[in-house]
Every structure is written in structure tokens, then in C-alpha cells.
């Protein structure tokens, strides 16, 4: 009879996630919490009408300024039905996209750490907004979404219960979900 202690198999890359590096990063931040302080930035510029363009690149994180190899350009506009040129998604659609991306990325990371092979993940997010608030027609109607709903379709080599736990953990750790459900202080300064 073999009395040797059975070792857990090492975590390996899974679903395109470098799991050993992810776990090492979590361990490093646990040992040095200051490394967890990040500041992301975007710079928006008006193009014409309701069309704008934001540039995203540099950020502060892991104790120093960080840069990317290229600028990311994000265009925003309104549809023609609300006086836009329909050159890009609306800002409120980007908010829904941000929630979908954050939940989906979390699912990818969490499933990978749990060594679950994902076959597919589809996150659909929709929001209900009453334009009376934005248009200044009714002060009783808020400018933003009244409700947001997300549906996650997930397939992988785990039980439905295990996959549900992955999704629930992603919700619990989602920065975008947190900001939407708990609010975030936003200060706006006007500069000449």
C-alpha cells in the first residue's frame, strides 16, 4: 500500500489564461498591497455634433507608470433618432459592453484557475433607459439606466453547478458590476 502523500497537480495555462502567472500576481499583491493601486485614464475629444473620440493608453499600476504599444481609440456618438450621426456606439452602450467584458474576463480567469475547460461564454447585457430624463423633459426621470440585466451562457467541462459558481464569483469580483451597483464618486472640473 502506497502511503506517499498525493500531490495536487500543478495549475497550468487554460483557456488562453497564463494561470501560473495569474496566481503569482495574486500572491505578489497579497504580499505587497501597494502594488494593487492602479489609476486608469482616458482622454476624450469632441469631433462634431454628438461624435467624440477617446484615447486610452498610459496608466499607473504595480507601483509605476505603465504604457501600451499603441493608443486605443474609442469613438462615441448617438443614433440619428436622437440627433447623432450614428458613427459609433452611444456612451451608454459602452457601459453595457464594459459590464459584459468585465464579467466575461472574470469567468475566463476563474474557470482557468479552477482548471475548467471552457467551450464558450456569451454574456448578453441590456439596459432600459427613459430618454425623458436626458432630454430634460421630466425631472422625475433619471438620466441613466433604470434597470440593467445580464445573461451568461456558459459551456465547459464542469457541472452546471460548478459553472454557476464560476459566474457568481465573477460577479462578486467584477469592478464594473461593483461600480454600477455601489456607485462611485465622480468629480468633474472645468478647465479653460
PDB file of C-alpha atoms in Angstrom:
ATOM      1  CA  UNK A   1       0.000   0.000   0.000  1.00  0.00           C
ATOM      2  CA  UNK A   2       1.446   3.368  -1.040  1.00  0.00           C
ATOM      3  CA  UNK A   3       1.417   5.777   1.887  1.00  0.00           C
ATOM      4  CA  UNK A   4       3.017   8.664  -0.021  1.00  0.00           C
ATOM      5  CA  UNK A   5       1.132  11.925   0.140  1.00  0.00           C
ATOM      6  CA  UNK A   6      -0.672  12.565  -3.112  1.00  0.00           C
ATOM      7  CA  UNK A   7       0.242  15.955  -4.570  1.00  0.00           C
ATOM      8  CA  UNK A   8      -2.243  18.164  -6.314  1.00  0.00           C
ATOM      9  CA  UNK A   9      -1.462  18.551  -9.980  1.00  0.00           C
ATOM     10  CA  UNK A  10       0.130  21.906 -10.818  1.00  0.00           C
ATOM     11  CA  UNK A  11      -2.117  24.550 -12.296  1.00  0.00           C
ATOM     12  CA  UNK A  12      -1.401  25.053 -15.985  1.00  0.00           C
ATOM     13  CA  UNK A  13      -2.377  27.577 -18.621  1.00  0.00           C
ATOM     14  CA  UNK A  14      -6.014  27.117 -19.550  1.00  0.00           C
ATOM     15  CA  UNK A  15      -8.459  28.871 -21.917  1.00  0.00           C
ATOM     16  CA  UNK A  16      -5.740  31.307 -23.010  1.00  0.00           C
ATOM     17  CA  UNK A  17      -5.044  32.366 -19.406  1.00  0.00           C
ATOM     18  CA  UNK A  18      -1.493  32.001 -18.039  1.00  0.00           C
ATOM     19  CA  UNK A  19      -2.699  30.555 -14.732  1.00  0.00           C
ATOM     20  CA  UNK A  20       0.736  30.256 -13.045  1.00  0.00           C
ATOM     21  CA  UNK A  21       1.442  33.937 -13.765  1.00  0.00           C
ATOM     22  CA  UNK A  22      -2.058  34.952 -12.600  1.00  0.00           C
ATOM     23  CA  UNK A  23      -1.601  33.078  -9.326  1.00  0.00           C
ATOM     24  CA  UNK A  24       1.901  34.529  -8.879  1.00  0.00           C
ATOM     25  CA  UNK A  25       0.474  38.026  -9.417  1.00  0.00           C
ATOM     26  CA  UNK A  26      -2.231  37.415  -6.812  1.00  0.00           C
ATOM     27  CA  UNK A  27       0.439  36.190  -4.384  1.00  0.00           C
ATOM     28  CA  UNK A  28       2.685  39.190  -5.059  1.00  0.00           C
ATOM     29  CA  UNK A  29      -0.157  41.653  -4.473  1.00  0.00           C
ATOM     30  CA  UNK A  30      -1.144  39.807  -1.301  1.00  0.00           C
ATOM     31  CA  UNK A  31       2.422  40.264  -0.031  1.00  0.00           C
ATOM     32  CA  UNK A  32       2.655  43.889  -1.208  1.00  0.00           C
ATOM     33  CA  UNK A  33      -0.847  45.516  -1.243  1.00  0.00           C
ATOM     34  CA  UNK A  34       0.525  48.844  -2.562  1.00  0.00           C
ATOM     35  CA  UNK A  35       1.085  47.107  -5.916  1.00  0.00           C
ATOM     36  CA  UNK A  36      -2.693  46.791  -6.257  1.00  0.00           C
ATOM     37  CA  UNK A  37      -3.205  50.569  -6.553  1.00  0.00           C
ATOM     38  CA  UNK A  38      -3.969  51.415 -10.187  1.00  0.00           C
ATOM     39  CA  UNK A  39      -5.158  54.553 -11.953  1.00  0.00           C
ATOM     40  CA  UNK A  40      -6.575  54.210 -15.461  1.00  0.00           C
ATOM     41  CA  UNK A  41      -7.126  57.193 -17.764  1.00  0.00           C
ATOM     42  CA  UNK A  42      -8.995  58.189 -20.883  1.00  0.00           C
ATOM     43  CA  UNK A  43      -8.830  61.467 -22.789  1.00  0.00           C
ATOM     44  CA  UNK A  44     -11.935  62.444 -24.740  1.00  0.00           C
ATOM     45  CA  UNK A  45     -12.151  64.997 -27.549  1.00  0.00           C
ATOM     46  CA  UNK A  46     -15.165  66.372 -29.367  1.00  0.00           C
ATOM     47  CA  UNK A  47     -15.231  65.605 -33.104  1.00  0.00           C
ATOM     48  CA  UNK A  48     -18.551  67.065 -34.299  1.00  0.00           C
ATOM     49  CA  UNK A  49     -22.162  67.083 -33.166  1.00  0.00           C
ATOM     50  CA  UNK A  50     -22.524  64.229 -30.672  1.00  0.00           C
ATOM     51  CA  UNK A  51     -19.497  62.385 -32.078  1.00  0.00           C
ATOM     52  CA  UNK A  52     -16.447  62.157 -29.792  1.00  0.00           C
ATOM     53  CA  UNK A  53     -13.222  60.195 -29.651  1.00  0.00           C
ATOM     54  CA  UNK A  54     -11.404  58.977 -26.567  1.00  0.00           C
ATOM     55  CA  UNK A  55      -7.805  57.838 -26.414  1.00  0.00           C
ATOM     56  CA  UNK A  56      -6.675  55.258 -23.873  1.00  0.00           C
ATOM     57  CA  UNK A  57      -3.045  54.354 -23.240  1.00  0.00           C
ATOM     58  CA  UNK A  58      -0.961  55.173 -20.180  1.00  0.00           C
ATOM     59  CA  UNK A  59      -1.930  54.138 -16.677  1.00  0.00           C
ATOM     60  CA  UNK A  60      -0.356  53.820 -13.258  1.00  0.00           C
ATOM     61  CA  UNK A  61      -0.122  50.335 -11.790  1.00  0.00           C
ATOM     62  CA  UNK A  62       2.180  47.909  -9.986  1.00  0.00           C
ATOM     63  CA  UNK A  63       3.970  50.885  -8.452  1.00  0.00           C
ATOM     64  CA  UNK A  64       4.874  52.765 -11.629  1.00  0.00           C
ATOM     65  CA  UNK A  65       3.656  54.381 -14.835  1.00  0.00           C
ATOM     66  CA  UNK A  66       2.750  51.844 -17.494  1.00  0.00           C
ATOM     67  CA  UNK A  67       2.282  52.270 -21.232  1.00  0.00           C
ATOM     68  CA  UNK A  68       0.992  50.202 -24.081  1.00  0.00           C
ATOM     69  CA  UNK A  69       2.470  49.659 -27.514  1.00  0.00           C
ATOM     70  CA  UNK A  70      -0.366  51.600 -29.112  1.00  0.00           C
ATOM     71  CA  UNK A  71      -3.144  54.033 -28.303  1.00  0.00           C
ATOM     72  CA  UNK A  72      -6.640  52.585 -28.198  1.00  0.00           C
ATOM     73  CA  UNK A  73      -9.233  54.805 -29.845  1.00  0.00           C
ATOM     74  CA  UNK A  74     -12.833  54.625 -28.675  1.00  0.00           C
ATOM     75  CA  UNK A  75     -15.420  56.556 -30.658  1.00  0.00           C
ATOM     76  CA  UNK A  76     -18.809  57.516 -29.295  1.00  0.00           C
ATOM     77  CA  UNK A  77     -21.887  59.002 -30.944  1.00  0.00           C
ATOM     78  CA  UNK A  78     -25.664  58.973 -30.752  1.00  0.00           C
ATOM     79  CA  UNK A  79     -28.021  57.399 -33.281  1.00  0.00           C
ATOM     80  CA  UNK A  80     -29.755  59.627 -35.809  1.00  0.00           C
ATOM     81  CA  UNK A  81     -33.066  59.291 -33.958  1.00  0.00           C
ATOM     82  CA  UNK A  82     -31.536  61.364 -31.115  1.00  0.00           C
ATOM     83  CA  UNK A  83     -29.723  63.891 -33.335  1.00  0.00           C
ATOM     84  CA  UNK A  84     -26.468  61.999 -33.762  1.00  0.00           C
ATOM     85  CA  UNK A  85     -24.622  60.858 -36.864  1.00  0.00           C
ATOM     86  CA  UNK A  86     -24.552  57.187 -35.755  1.00  0.00           C
ATOM     87  CA  UNK A  87     -20.780  56.943 -36.309  1.00  0.00           C
ATOM     88  CA  UNK A  88     -20.200  54.815 -33.194  1.00  0.00           C
ATOM     89  CA  UNK A  89     -21.961  53.234 -30.205  1.00  0.00           C
ATOM     90  CA  UNK A  90     -23.505  55.516 -27.599  1.00  0.00           C
ATOM     91  CA  UNK A  91     -21.731  56.026 -24.270  1.00  0.00           C
ATOM     92  CA  UNK A  92     -24.480  54.062 -22.502  1.00  0.00           C
ATOM     93  CA  UNK A  93     -23.883  51.143 -24.886  1.00  0.00           C
ATOM     94  CA  UNK A  94     -20.205  51.246 -23.916  1.00  0.00           C
ATOM     95  CA  UNK A  95     -21.284  50.918 -20.300  1.00  0.00           C
ATOM     96  CA  UNK A  96     -23.200  47.730 -21.153  1.00  0.00           C
ATOM     97  CA  UNK A  97     -20.204  46.498 -23.155  1.00  0.00           C
ATOM     98  CA  UNK A  98     -17.902  47.215 -20.218  1.00  0.00           C
ATOM     99  CA  UNK A  99     -20.072  45.109 -17.926  1.00  0.00           C
ATOM    100  CA  UNK A 100     -20.189  42.267 -20.475  1.00  0.00           C
ATOM    101  CA  UNK A 101     -16.412  42.403 -20.960  1.00  0.00           C
ATOM    102  CA  UNK A 102     -15.675  42.526 -17.224  1.00  0.00           C
ATOM    103  CA  UNK A 103     -17.941  39.584 -16.370  1.00  0.00           C
ATOM    104  CA  UNK A 104     -16.670  37.542 -19.320  1.00  0.00           C
ATOM    105  CA  UNK A 105     -12.995  38.191 -18.499  1.00  0.00           C
ATOM    106  CA  UNK A 106     -13.611  37.217 -14.883  1.00  0.00           C
ATOM    107  CA  UNK A 107     -15.264  33.986 -15.982  1.00  0.00           C
ATOM    108  CA  UNK A 108     -12.251  33.191 -18.169  1.00  0.00           C
ATOM    109  CA  UNK A 109      -9.807  33.772 -15.318  1.00  0.00           C
ATOM    110  CA  UNK A 110     -11.807  31.971 -12.640  1.00  0.00           C
ATOM    111  CA  UNK A 111     -12.601  28.930 -14.793  1.00  0.00           C
ATOM    112  CA  UNK A 112      -8.935  28.703 -15.765  1.00  0.00           C
ATOM    113  CA  UNK A 113      -7.712  28.816 -12.161  1.00  0.00           C
ATOM    114  CA  UNK A 114     -10.233  26.070 -11.370  1.00  0.00           C
ATOM    115  CA  UNK A 115      -8.854  24.160 -14.395  1.00  0.00           C
ATOM    116  CA  UNK A 116     -12.219  24.090 -16.165  1.00  0.00           C
ATOM    117  CA  UNK A 117     -12.008  23.910 -19.946  1.00  0.00           C
ATOM    118  CA  UNK A 118     -14.391  26.459 -21.405  1.00  0.00           C
ATOM    119  CA  UNK A 119     -16.144  25.702 -24.657  1.00  0.00           C
ATOM    120  CA  UNK A 120     -17.986  29.017 -24.892  1.00  0.00           C
ATOM    121  CA  UNK A 121     -19.072  32.031 -22.857  1.00  0.00           C
ATOM    122  CA  UNK A 122     -21.621  34.539 -24.125  1.00  0.00           C
ATOM    123  CA  UNK A 123     -22.598  37.480 -21.947  1.00  0.00           C
ATOM    124  CA  UNK A 124     -25.596  39.498 -23.129  1.00  0.00           C
ATOM    125  CA  UNK A 125     -26.351  42.772 -21.341  1.00  0.00           C
ATOM    126  CA  UNK A 126     -29.332  45.044 -21.915  1.00  0.00           C
ATOM    127  CA  UNK A 127     -30.428  48.225 -20.213  1.00  0.00           C
ATOM    128  CA  UNK A 128     -33.669  50.201 -20.040  1.00  0.00           C
ATOM    129  CA  UNK A 129     -33.436  53.981 -20.255  1.00  0.00           C
ATOM    130  CA  UNK A 130     -36.172  56.621 -20.435  1.00  0.00           C
ATOM    131  CA  UNK A 131     -34.972  59.458 -22.692  1.00  0.00           C
ATOM    132  CA  UNK A 132     -37.228  61.993 -20.917  1.00  0.00           C
ATOM    133  CA  UNK A 133     -34.517  62.458 -18.281  1.00  0.00           C
ATOM    134  CA  UNK A 134     -31.641  63.043 -20.714  1.00  0.00           C
ATOM    135  CA  UNK A 135     -33.753  65.394 -22.816  1.00  0.00           C
ATOM    136  CA  UNK A 136     -34.730  67.448 -19.765  1.00  0.00           C
ATOM    137  CA  UNK A 137     -38.432  66.745 -20.227  1.00  0.00           C
ATOM    138  CA  UNK A 138     -39.117  65.217 -16.829  1.00  0.00           C
ATOM    139  CA  UNK A 139     -37.063  65.867 -13.693  1.00  0.00           C
ATOM    140  CA  UNK A 140     -38.657  62.804 -12.066  1.00  0.00           C
ATOM    141  CA  UNK A 141     -36.948  60.521 -14.610  1.00  0.00           C
ATOM    142  CA  UNK A 142     -33.282  59.754 -14.030  1.00  0.00           C
ATOM    143  CA  UNK A 143     -30.805  60.304 -16.867  1.00  0.00           C
ATOM    144  CA  UNK A 144     -29.285  56.849 -16.629  1.00  0.00           C
ATOM    145  CA  UNK A 145     -30.494  53.298 -16.852  1.00  0.00           C
ATOM    146  CA  UNK A 146     -33.483  52.337 -14.748  1.00  0.00           C
ATOM    147  CA  UNK A 147     -32.500  48.672 -14.958  1.00  0.00           C
ATOM    148  CA  UNK A 148     -29.729  46.530 -16.406  1.00  0.00           C
ATOM    149  CA  UNK A 149     -29.958  42.785 -16.995  1.00  0.00           C
ATOM    150  CA  UNK A 150     -27.195  40.352 -17.902  1.00  0.00           C
ATOM    151  CA  UNK A 151     -27.490  36.777 -19.115  1.00  0.00           C
ATOM    152  CA  UNK A 152     -24.472  34.479 -19.227  1.00  0.00           C
ATOM    153  CA  UNK A 153     -24.482  31.353 -21.400  1.00  0.00           C
ATOM    154  CA  UNK A 154     -21.533  29.185 -20.404  1.00  0.00           C
ATOM    155  CA  UNK A 155     -20.397  25.761 -21.591  1.00  0.00           C
ATOM    156  CA  UNK A 156     -17.442  23.828 -20.281  1.00  0.00           C
ATOM    157  CA  UNK A 157     -16.249  20.520 -18.915  1.00  0.00           C
ATOM    158  CA  UNK A 158     -17.806  21.035 -15.490  1.00  0.00           C
ATOM    159  CA  UNK A 159     -21.204  20.516 -13.930  1.00  0.00           C
ATOM    160  CA  UNK A 160     -23.891  23.182 -14.229  1.00  0.00           C
ATOM    161  CA  UNK A 161     -23.402  23.878 -10.507  1.00  0.00           C
ATOM    162  CA  UNK A 162     -19.639  24.406 -10.913  1.00  0.00           C
ATOM    163  CA  UNK A 163     -20.176  26.709 -13.903  1.00  0.00           C
ATOM    164  CA  UNK A 164     -22.782  28.690 -11.919  1.00  0.00           C
ATOM    165  CA  UNK A 165     -20.209  29.134  -9.136  1.00  0.00           C
ATOM    166  CA  UNK A 166     -17.693  30.471 -11.669  1.00  0.00           C
ATOM    167  CA  UNK A 167     -20.233  33.044 -12.878  1.00  0.00           C
ATOM    168  CA  UNK A 168     -21.174  34.034  -9.307  1.00  0.00           C
ATOM    169  CA  UNK A 169     -17.500  34.511  -8.383  1.00  0.00           C
ATOM    170  CA  UNK A 170     -17.013  36.664 -11.494  1.00  0.00           C
ATOM    171  CA  UNK A 171     -19.941  38.860 -10.428  1.00  0.00           C
ATOM    172  CA  UNK A 172     -18.509  39.109  -6.902  1.00  0.00           C
ATOM    173  CA  UNK A 173     -15.101  40.243  -8.244  1.00  0.00           C
ATOM    174  CA  UNK A 174     -16.246  42.434 -11.169  1.00  0.00           C
ATOM    175  CA  UNK A 175     -15.057  46.054 -10.920  1.00  0.00           C
ATOM    176  CA  UNK A 176     -17.708  47.241 -13.386  1.00  0.00           C
ATOM    177  CA  UNK A 177     -20.523  45.393 -11.585  1.00  0.00           C
ATOM    178  CA  UNK A 178     -19.302  46.918  -8.304  1.00  0.00           C
ATOM    179  CA  UNK A 179     -19.280  50.464  -9.729  1.00  0.00           C
ATOM    180  CA  UNK A 180     -22.769  50.058 -11.166  1.00  0.00           C
ATOM    181  CA  UNK A 181     -24.318  48.534  -8.059  1.00  0.00           C
ATOM    182  CA  UNK A 182     -22.482  50.505  -5.355  1.00  0.00           C
ATOM    183  CA  UNK A 183     -21.888  53.820  -7.086  1.00  0.00           C
ATOM    184  CA  UNK A 184     -18.598  55.635  -7.463  1.00  0.00           C
ATOM    185  CA  UNK A 185     -17.824  59.233  -6.604  1.00  0.00           C
ATOM    186  CA  UNK A 186     -17.216  61.208  -9.800  1.00  0.00           C
ATOM    187  CA  UNK A 187     -15.745  64.713  -9.680  1.00  0.00           C
ATOM    188  CA  UNK A 188     -15.758  66.946 -12.765  1.00  0.00           C
ATOM    189  CA  UNK A 189     -13.594  70.054 -13.019  1.00  0.00           C
ATOM    190  CA  UNK A 190     -13.868  72.659 -15.764  1.00  0.00           C
ATOM    191  CA  UNK A 191     -10.563  73.939 -17.123  1.00  0.00           C
ATOM    192  CA  UNK A 192     -10.070  76.754 -19.635  1.00  0.00           C
TER     193      UNK A 192
END
